Amino acid sequence: MKKELKSTIEKASALPIGEQRLSVLQTLIDYIQAKRDAKESINLNFICTHNSRRSQLSQIWAKTAAHINGIDVNVFSGGVEVTAFNERAVASCERLGFDIEKLNNSENPEYIVHIDQDINTKCFSKVYDHADNPKTAFAAVMTCSDADENCPFIPGTEKRIPLTYEDPKAFDNTDKKSEMYDKRSLQIASELLHVFKQIDNN
């Protein structure tokens, strides 16, 4: 793992998490622990309207946090509609220490985000029930309130968990965009690092 990413992980791990957020995170912790105790596959599908920013960052950080804590987990993301993994979010991931390989130059490029040796995750915008995503036995983790409201029913999910984040898109055309994308990524990292740290790995 790159030293820049290790430094980001240390920084994110030190961020405080409020009591209200800890309560929300506990639902995700309980789901993962129950699946692990039952020796069943852990499938997490992070869902946001456009699958362009928060859900992608959540997919990446969940994979990272699980790897650090020795938890075998399958991570996915999706949306209500297809756009693209936003270039500002991609740039933020690179600033925070991830190596990112762009596989094509389409309007909706596919990326491989490298976390550690032989540990990576594939990112591109897609609907939540895309062929790459699980159809049954998964938790739908709703990372934005719009998706939570617009998806009253998600077929196949075992658990629906609202874990919403403010959209850094609001800062796209400002001189604070890099700062705010990094801030949101660090918040997501902090919370998902906390989640996987709580999992009993015995």
Backbone as CSV, one residue per row, in Angstrom:
resi,resn,N_x,N_y,N_z,CA_x,CA_y,CA_z,C_x,C_y,C_z
1,MET,0.846,-1.195,0.000,0.000,0.000,0.000,0.883,1.247,0.000
2,LYS,0.530,2.207,-0.839,1.329,3.426,-0.942,1.325,4.202,0.378
3,LYS,2.446,4.856,0.644,2.550,5.604,1.901,1.546,6.753,1.947
4,GLU,1.211,7.334,0.770,0.219,8.410,0.732,-1.150,7.900,1.170
5,LEU,-1.503,6.692,0.755,-2.777,6.119,1.156,-2.758,5.752,2.635
6,LYS,-1.655,5.216,3.109,-1.534,4.917,4.536,-1.708,6.181,5.369
7,SER,-1.131,7.279,4.903,-1.253,8.554,5.614,-2.700,9.028,5.634
8,THR,-3.400,8.872,4.512,-4.816,9.240,4.455,-5.638,8.404,5.419
9,ILE,-5.352,7.124,5.477,-6.083,6.226,6.372,-5.868,6.630,7.830
10,GLU,-4.645,6.986,8.182,-4.360,7.447,9.548,-5.135,8.726,9.852
11,LYS,-5.154,9.642,8.887,-5.875,10.906,9.067,-7.368,10.660,9.230
12,ALA,-7.926,9.807,8.370,-9.364,9.522,8.433,-9.728,8.807,9.727
13,SER,-8.875,7.905,10.169,-9.145,7.139,11.392,-9.188,8.023,12.627
14,ALA,-8.524,9.164,12.561,-8.462,10.072,13.706,-9.625,11.063,13.745
15,LEU,-10.438,11.094,12.697,-11.553,12.035,12.663,-12.644,11.613,13.648
16,PRO,-13.244,12.568,14.352,-14.330,12.224,15.286,-15.614,11.870,14.538
17,ILE,-16.386,10.959,15.113,-17.685,10.579,14.563,-18.738,10.853,15.628
18,GLY,-19.750,11.639,15.294,-20.771,12.017,16.259,-21.638,10.845,16.680
19,GLU,-22.291,10.989,17.816,-23.119,9.920,18.364,-24.245,9.510,17.420
20,GLN,-24.848,10.490,16.752,-25.943,10.181,15.843,-25.451,9.331,14.669
21,ARG,-24.283,9.663,14.152,-23.729,8.884,13.050,-23.311,7.488,13.512
22,LEU,-22.784,7.391,14.707,-22.401,6.077,15.239,-23.607,5.155,15.313
23,SER,-24.756,5.721,15.668,-25.985,4.936,15.740,-26.375,4.421,14.362
24,VAL,-26.230,5.263,13.344,-26.538,4.856,11.968,-25.573,3.768,11.511
25,LEU,-24.300,3.954,11.818,-23.275,3.001,11.400,-23.461,1.638,12.054
26,GLN,-24.049,1.621,13.234,-24.231,0.364,13.950,-25.101,-0.612,13.167
27,THR,-26.064,-0.091,12.426,-26.920,-0.959,11.614,-26.092,-1.711,10.571
28,LEU,-25.137,-1.015,9.961,-24.260,-1.646,8.977,-23.314,-2.636,9.645
29,ILE,-22.794,-2.267,10.810,-21.930,-3.167,11.575,-22.671,-4.459,11.902
30,ASP,-23.890,-4.327,12.381,-24.681,-5.501,12.766,-24.943,-6.414,11.569
31,TYR,-25.213,-5.814,10.421,-25.466,-6.617,9.219,-24.216,-7.411,8.828
32,ILE,-23.084,-6.717,8.771,-21.839,-7.382,8.374,-21.477,-8.475,9.366
33,GLN,-21.620,-8.191,10.664,-21.264,-9.177,11.683,-22.156,-10.408,11.594
34,ALA,-23.439,-10.189,11.364,-24.368,-11.317,11.262,-24.027,-12.208,10.069
35,LYS,-23.687,-11.599,8.954,-23.308,-12.374,7.779,-22.006,-13.140,8.033
36,ARG,-21.092,-12.499,8.706,-19.811,-13.155,9.005,-20.012,-14.314,9.983
37,ASP,-20.827,-14.093,11.012,-21.096,-15.147,11.994,-21.762,-16.353,11.346
38,ALA,-22.583,-16.088,10.333,-23.277,-17.169,9.623,-22.413,-17.793,8.530
39,LYS,-21.183,-17.251,8.395,-20.251,-17.717,7.356,-20.866,-17.589,5.955
40,GLU,-21.574,-16.476,5.757,-22.174,-16.171,4.461,-21.419,-15.035,3.779
41,SER,-21.511,-14.973,2.469,-20.863,-13.896,1.719,-21.442,-12.549,2.137
42,ILE,-20.569,-11.555,2.226,-20.991,-10.202,2.578,-20.993,-9.367,1.299
43,ASN,-22.172,-8.934,0.887,-22.333,-8.152,-0.344,-22.942,-6.798,-0.006
44,LEU,-22.216,-5.740,-0.316,-22.680,-4.390,-0.036,-22.807,-3.623,-1.345
45,ASN,-24.006,-3.102,-1.617,-24.243,-2.310,-2.817,-24.554,-0.876,-2.383
46,PHE,-23.621,0.033,-2.643,-23.774,1.437,-2.264,-24.520,2.165,-3.385
47,ILE,-25.653,2.771,-3.040,-26.549,3.319,-4.055,-26.762,4.821,-3.866
48,CYS,-26.563,5.549,-4.957,-26.836,6.985,-4.997,-27.431,7.301,-6.359
49,THR,-28.113,8.403,-6.510,-28.907,8.663,-7.709,-28.123,8.454,-9.007
50,HIS,-26.952,9.107,-9.133,-26.205,9.066,-10.389,-25.006,8.113,-10.353
51,ASN,-24.749,7.489,-9.222,-23.588,6.599,-9.087,-22.328,7.271,-9.639
52,SER,-22.092,8.498,-9.176,-20.980,9.276,-9.725,-19.989,9.765,-8.676
53,ARG,-20.442,9.933,-7.435,-19.562,10.509,-6.424,-19.607,9.690,-5.127
54,ARG,-20.634,9.931,-4.306,-20.664,9.347,-2.962,-20.710,7.822,-2.974
55,SER,-21.488,7.240,-3.857,-21.568,5.775,-3.895,-20.260,5.152,-4.383
56,GLN,-19.589,5.817,-5.317,-18.296,5.321,-5.790,-17.247,5.405,-4.678
57,LEU,-17.207,6.545,-3.996,-16.255,6.710,-2.889,-16.523,5.688,-1.790
58,SER,-17.794,5.417,-1.534,-18.147,4.433,-0.508,-17.699,3.034,-0.908
59,GLN,-17.881,2.689,-2.173,-17.426,1.383,-2.657,-15.923,1.232,-2.448
60,ILE,-15.167,2.256,-2.813,-13.705,2.209,-2.706,-13.267,2.116,-1.250
61,TRP,-13.858,2.932,-0.399,-13.425,2.938,1.001,-13.897,1.701,1.753
62,ALA,-15.034,1.151,1.379,-15.468,-0.099,2.011,-14.483,-1.220,1.685
63,LYS,-14.054,-1.297,0.436,-13.081,-2.311,0.041,-11.768,-2.110,0.785
64,THR,-11.361,-0.859,0.916,-10.115,-0.532,1.610,-10.199,-0.895,3.091
65,ALA,-11.278,-0.491,3.746,-11.448,-0.737,5.179,-11.552,-2.229,5.469
66,ALA,-12.251,-2.944,4.614,-12.375,-4.394,4.795,-11.012,-5.066,4.659
67,HIS,-10.241,-4.645,3.683,-8.903,-5.217,3.468,-8.001,-4.980,4.676
68,ILE,-8.012,-3.778,5.179,-7.161,-3.428,6.329,-7.491,-4.300,7.538
69,ASN,-8.769,-4.614,7.692,-9.221,-5.367,8.870,-9.394,-6.858,8.607
70,GLY,-8.956,-7.310,7.447,-8.985,-8.741,7.153,-10.371,-9.323,6.977
71,ILE,-11.307,-8.514,6.479,-12.679,-8.964,6.270,-12.905,-9.186,4.778
72,ASP,-13.395,-10.351,4.419,-13.697,-10.647,3.030,-15.077,-10.095,2.691
73,VAL,-15.138,-9.119,1.799,-16.404,-8.485,1.467,-16.438,-8.187,-0.023
74,ASN,-17.623,-8.286,-0.601,-17.832,-7.923,-2.000,-18.527,-6.568,-2.044
75,VAL,-17.910,-5.608,-2.718,-18.466,-4.250,-2.747,-18.914,-3.887,-4.158
76,PHE,-20.017,-3.160,-4.213,-20.609,-2.750,-5.482,-21.173,-1.341,-5.304
77,SER,-21.536,-0.724,-6.412,-22.269,0.542,-6.332,-23.177,0.652,-7.545
78,GLY,-24.191,1.491,-7.411,-25.133,1.683,-8.504,-25.970,2.920,-8.272
79,GLY,-26.803,3.234,-9.245,-27.638,4.416,-9.144,-29.018,4.188,-9.726
80,VAL,-29.799,5.231,-9.710,-31.114,5.200,-10.330,-30.963,5.442,-11.833
81,GLU,-29.932,6.190,-12.220,-29.636,6.435,-13.621,-28.124,6.428,-13.821
82,VAL,-27.686,6.267,-15.057,-26.270,6.157,-15.386,-25.716,7.516,-15.807
83,THR,-24.576,7.889,-15.244,-23.855,9.095,-15.685,-22.397,8.692,-15.935
84,ALA,-21.523,9.010,-14.989,-20.121,8.598,-15.052,-19.514,8.811,-13.673
85,PHE,-18.453,8.059,-13.368,-17.675,8.290,-12.155,-17.059,9.668,-12.328
86,ASN,-17.518,10.636,-11.547,-17.160,12.032,-11.760,-15.652,12.255,-11.686
87,GLU,-15.146,13.009,-12.651,-13.692,13.213,-12.752,-13.116,13.910,-11.517
88,ARG,-13.924,14.721,-10.831,-13.439,15.389,-9.625,-13.292,14.382,-8.486
89,ALA,-14.201,13.418,-8.430,-14.094,12.365,-7.422,-12.897,11.461,-7.719
90,VAL,-12.672,11.172,-8.993,-11.506,10.379,-9.387,-10.228,11.096,-8.971
91,ALA,-10.153,12.401,-9.256,-8.970,13.187,-8.900,-8.750,13.212,-7.394
92,SER,-9.841,13.287,-6.635,-9.730,13.271,-5.178,-9.131,11.949,-4.694
93,CYS,-9.592,10.848,-5.270,-9.049,9.538,-4.898,-7.550,9.470,-5.164
94,GLU,-7.130,10.047,-6.276,-5.698,10.055,-6.602,-4.926,10.921,-5.609
95,ARG,-5.478,12.069,-5.247,-4.807,12.926,-4.265,-4.649,12.225,-2.928
96,LEU,-5.627,11.393,-2.573,-5.605,10.737,-1.269,-4.782,9.446,-1.271
97,GLY,-4.206,9.086,-2.416,-3.231,8.002,-2.419,-3.564,6.756,-3.204
98,PHE,-4.717,6.723,-3.862,-5.062,5.551,-4.664,-4.415,5.639,-6.050
99,ASP,-3.950,4.516,-6.550,-3.547,4.415,-7.957,-4.778,4.046,-8.758
100,ILE,-5.069,4.808,-9.794,-6.277,4.578,-10.579,-5.914,4.359,-12.045
101,GLU,-6.406,3.269,-12.573,-6.155,2.893,-13.958,-7.440,3.099,-14.756
102,LYS,-7.377,3.961,-15.753,-8.533,4.230,-16.606,-8.520,3.247,-17.767
103,LEU,-9.585,2.475,-17.918,-9.605,1.397,-18.900,-10.069,1.834,-20.280
104,ASN,-10.839,2.910,-20.358,-11.311,3.382,-21.660,-11.677,4.853,-21.566
105,ASN,-11.938,5.461,-22.714,-12.248,6.892,-22.776,-13.682,7.150,-23.220
106,SER,-14.583,6.267,-22.863,-15.985,6.452,-23.219,-16.598,7.564,-22.370
107,GLU,-17.860,7.871,-22.629,-18.555,8.877,-21.819,-18.729,8.389,-20.387
108,ASN,-18.697,7.091,-20.187,-18.800,6.479,-18.865,-17.610,5.524,-18.698
109,PRO,-16.426,6.075,-18.437,-15.216,5.238,-18.404,-15.232,4.241,-17.250
110,GLU,-14.554,3.131,-17.472,-14.335,2.153,-16.412,-12.948,2.381,-15.821
111,TYR,-12.871,2.254,-14.502,-11.616,2.453,-13.787,-11.335,1.248,-12.894
112,ILE,-10.059,0.931,-12.737,-9.637,0.008,-11.696,-8.926,0.828,-10.631
113,VAL,-9.453,0.795,-9.422,-8.845,1.521,-8.302,-7.993,0.531,-7.519
114,HIS,-6.690,0.765,-7.508,-5.747,-0.126,-6.842,-5.542,0.326,-5.397
115,ILE,-5.790,-0.590,-4.476,-5.719,-0.304,-3.041,-4.421,-0.828,-2.449
116,ASP,-4.098,-2.048,-2.763,-2.889,-2.707,-2.266,-2.513,-3.765,-3.294
117,GLN,-1.429,-4.454,-3.051,-1.017,-5.494,-3.990,-2.141,-6.520,-4.161
118,ASP,-2.600,-6.680,-5.391,-3.668,-7.623,-5.752,-5.022,-7.291,-5.120
119,ILE,-5.190,-6.104,-4.549,-6.464,-5.668,-3.989,-6.939,-4.443,-4.766
120,ASN,-8.055,-4.567,-5.452,-8.573,-3.450,-6.238,-10.083,-3.567,-6.366
121,THR,-10.683,-2.546,-6.924,-12.118,-2.571,-7.179,-12.404,-1.828,-8.480
122,LYS,-13.376,-2.298,-9.232,-13.721,-1.710,-10.521,-14.847,-0.705,-10.343
123,CYS,-14.663,0.481,-10.902,-15.635,1.553,-10.718,-16.095,2.124,-12.057
124,PHE,-17.390,2.228,-12.232,-18.008,2.943,-13.343,-19.469,3.151,-12.977
125,SER,-20.103,4.109,-13.600,-21.496,4.404,-13.274,-22.428,3.367,-13.892
126,LYS,-23.400,2.917,-13.110,-24.356,1.908,-13.575,-25.602,1.958,-12.696
127,VAL,-26.681,1.372,-13.179,-27.876,1.279,-12.356,-27.648,0.215,-11.285
128,TYR,-28.401,0.329,-10.202,-28.146,-0.526,-9.044,-28.359,-2.010,-9.328
129,ASP,-29.178,-2.333,-10.341,-29.407,-3.736,-10.660,-28.654,-4.174,-11.925
130,HIS,-27.562,-3.483,-12.220,-26.698,-3.834,-13.351,-26.241,-5.294,-13.228
131,ALA,-25.907,-5.889,-14.357,-25.491,-7.297,-14.376,-24.289,-7.580,-13.475
132,ASP,-23.432,-6.584,-13.254,-22.255,-6.776,-12.395,-22.615,-6.824,-10.910
133,ASN,-23.801,-6.358,-10.566,-24.194,-6.234,-9.162,-25.026,-7.436,-8.707
134,PRO,-25.039,-7.703,-7.398,-25.792,-8.854,-6.899,-27.297,-8.657,-7.049
135,LYS,-27.987,-9.767,-7.246,-29.450,-9.721,-7.396,-30.169,-10.152,-6.123
136,THR,-29.471,-10.879,-5.266,-30.037,-11.340,-3.994,-28.953,-11.288,-2.924
137,ALA,-29.388,-11.398,-1.673,-28.472,-11.532,-0.529,-27.447,-10.410,-0.446
138,PHE,-27.943,-9.170,-0.459,-27.044,-8.019,-0.323,-27.710,-6.947,0.527
139,ALA,-26.881,-6.043,1.057,-27.391,-4.859,1.741,-27.347,-3.696,0.772
140,ALA,-28.444,-2.965,0.666,-28.493,-1.739,-0.130,-28.180,-0.575,0.807
141,VAL,-27.001,0.010,0.627,-26.569,1.118,1.482,-26.816,2.414,0.712
142,MET,-27.805,3.172,1.160,-28.251,4.364,0.427,-27.414,5.564,0.850
143,THR,-26.568,6.046,-0.075,-25.616,7.096,0.291,-26.118,8.504,0.003
144,CYS,-27.298,8.634,-0.608,-27.877,9.971,-0.765,-29.381,9.897,-0.557
145,SER,-29.927,10.972,-0.026,-31.355,10.975,0.318,-32.232,10.879,-0.923
146,ASP,-31.771,11.434,-2.056,-32.559,11.361,-3.290,-32.774,9.909,-3.704
147,ALA,-31.696,9.122,-3.668,-31.816,7.712,-4.041,-32.715,6.980,-3.054
148,ASP,-32.587,7.326,-1.781,-33.403,6.668,-0.770,-34.886,6.936,-1.019
149,GLU,-35.193,8.176,-1.435,-36.585,8.543,-1.696,-37.082,7.977,-3.033
150,ASN,-36.202,7.936,-4.035,-36.603,7.524,-5.376,-36.592,6.016,-5.570
151,CYS,-36.049,5.289,-4.607,-36.026,3.819,-4.681,-36.820,3.257,-3.506
152,PRO,-38.136,3.341,-3.564,-38.933,2.835,-2.440,-38.791,1.332,-2.253
153,PHE,-38.384,0.624,-3.345,-38.236,-0.822,-3.260,-37.046,-1.257,-4.100
154,ILE,-36.148,-2.031,-3.506,-34.997,-2.555,-4.231,-35.072,-4.074,-4.178
155,PRO,-35.356,-4.720,-5.291,-35.521,-6.177,-5.306,-34.258,-6.903,-4.856
156,GLY,-34.447,-7.950,-4.067,-33.351,-8.828,-3.701,-32.562,-8.438,-2.477
157,THR,-32.770,-7.218,-1.989,-31.959,-6.778,-0.852,-32.428,-7.428,0.453
158,GLU,-31.481,-7.785,1.290,-31.787,-8.321,2.618,-31.982,-7.202,3.638
159,LYS,-31.297,-6.085,3.389,-31.316,-4.984,4.350,-31.102,-3.674,3.603
160,ARG,-31.897,-2.702,3.947,-31.755,-1.360,3.370,-31.230,-0.444,4.474
161,ILE,-30.072,0.152,4.237,-29.413,0.944,5.275,-29.186,2.364,4.765
162,PRO,-29.866,3.361,5.331,-29.622,4.748,4.912,-28.345,5.286,5.564
163,LEU,-27.352,5.564,4.733,-26.082,6.112,5.217,-25.741,7.284,4.301
164,THR,-26.462,8.380,4.480,-26.413,9.474,3.511,-25.298,10.479,3.821
165,TYR,-24.791,11.049,2.732,-23.724,12.056,2.806,-24.103,13.257,1.956
166,GLU,-23.622,14.435,2.356,-23.859,15.628,1.556,-23.047,15.546,0.261
167,ASP,-23.620,16.063,-0.803,-23.024,15.933,-2.130,-21.959,17.006,-2.363
168,PRO,-20.713,16.609,-2.657,-19.686,17.619,-2.959,-19.920,18.321,-4.286
169,LYS,-20.888,17.835,-5.069,-21.214,18.463,-6.356,-21.534,19.946,-6.191
170,ALA,-22.035,20.317,-5.022,-22.395,21.714,-4.768,-21.204,22.651,-4.937
171,PHE,-19.981,22.117,-4.883,-18.775,22.941,-4.959,-18.043,22.786,-6.298
172,ASP,-18.706,22.147,-7.278,-18.044,21.852,-8.551,-17.452,23.074,-9.235
173,ASN,-18.141,24.183,-9.201,-17.690,25.375,-9.930,-17.125,26.449,-9.006
174,THR,-16.524,25.988,-7.909,-15.918,26.922,-6.957,-14.452,26.561,-6.752
175,ASP,-13.732,27.473,-6.133,-12.317,27.204,-5.861,-12.126,26.292,-4.651
176,LYS,-13.235,25.843,-4.057,-13.167,24.934,-2.912,-13.450,23.482,-3.305
177,LYS,-13.595,23.227,-4.618,-14.036,21.892,-5.033,-13.073,20.795,-4.585
178,SER,-11.778,20.992,-4.754,-10.827,19.943,-4.352,-10.892,19.711,-2.850
179,GLU,-10.946,20.785,-2.093,-11.030,20.690,-0.633,-12.278,19.938,-0.201
180,MET,-13.416,20.236,-0.814,-14.666,19.644,-0.371,-14.815,18.192,-0.830
181,TYR,-14.308,17.871,-2.007,-14.312,16.462,-2.427,-13.436,15.634,-1.491
182,ASP,-12.274,16.160,-1.144,-11.389,15.432,-0.229,-12.026,15.306,1.155
183,LYS,-12.691,16.356,1.599,-13.351,16.331,2.910,-14.444,15.267,2.951
184,ARG,-15.254,15.174,1.867,-16.315,14.180,1.856,-15.731,12.771,1.797
185,SER,-14.687,12.591,0.998,-14.043,11.280,0.914,-13.477,10.870,2.264
186,LEU,-12.875,11.806,2.969,-12.310,11.496,4.290,-13.405,11.149,5.292
187,GLN,-14.554,11.815,5.206,-15.666,11.472,6.097,-16.140,10.043,5.838
188,ILE,-16.314,9.713,4.556,-16.743,8.358,4.200,-15.703,7.344,4.658
189,ALA,-14.429,7.665,4.442,-13.348,6.781,4.885,-13.392,6.572,6.385
190,SER,-13.543,7.661,7.126,-13.571,7.595,8.587,-14.672,6.660,9.074
191,GLU,-15.858,6.800,8.491,-16.992,6.022,8.968,-16.880,4.546,8.578
192,LEU,-16.415,4.279,7.378,-16.302,2.880,6.963,-15.108,2.189,7.620
193,LEU,-14.061,2.924,7.906,-12.959,2.364,8.693,-13.461,1.985,10.086
194,HIS,-14.297,2.829,10.667,-14.893,2.519,11.974,-15.742,1.252,11.888
195,VAL,-16.566,1.163,10.849,-17.451,0.001,10.699,-16.650,-1.295,10.698
196,PHE,-15.658,-1.392,9.859,-14.945,-2.664,9.711,-14.013,-2.943,10.882
197,LYS,-13.619,-1.907,11.587,-12.811,-2.116,12.796,-13.606,-2.802,13.894
198,GLN,-14.930,-2.626,13.866,-15.792,-3.199,14.904,-16.121,-4.664,14.667
199,ILE,-15.819,-5.175,13.494,-16.213,-6.544,13.152,-15.297,-7.553,13.833
200,ASP,-15.908,-8.505,14.528,-15.163,-9.595,15.166,-14.626,-10.495,14.072
201,ASN,-13.314,-10.567,13.973,-12.675,-11.294,12.876,-12.284,-12.705,13.244
202,ASN,-12.809,-13.230,14.359,-12.450,-14.584,14.786,-13.305,-15.638,14.075
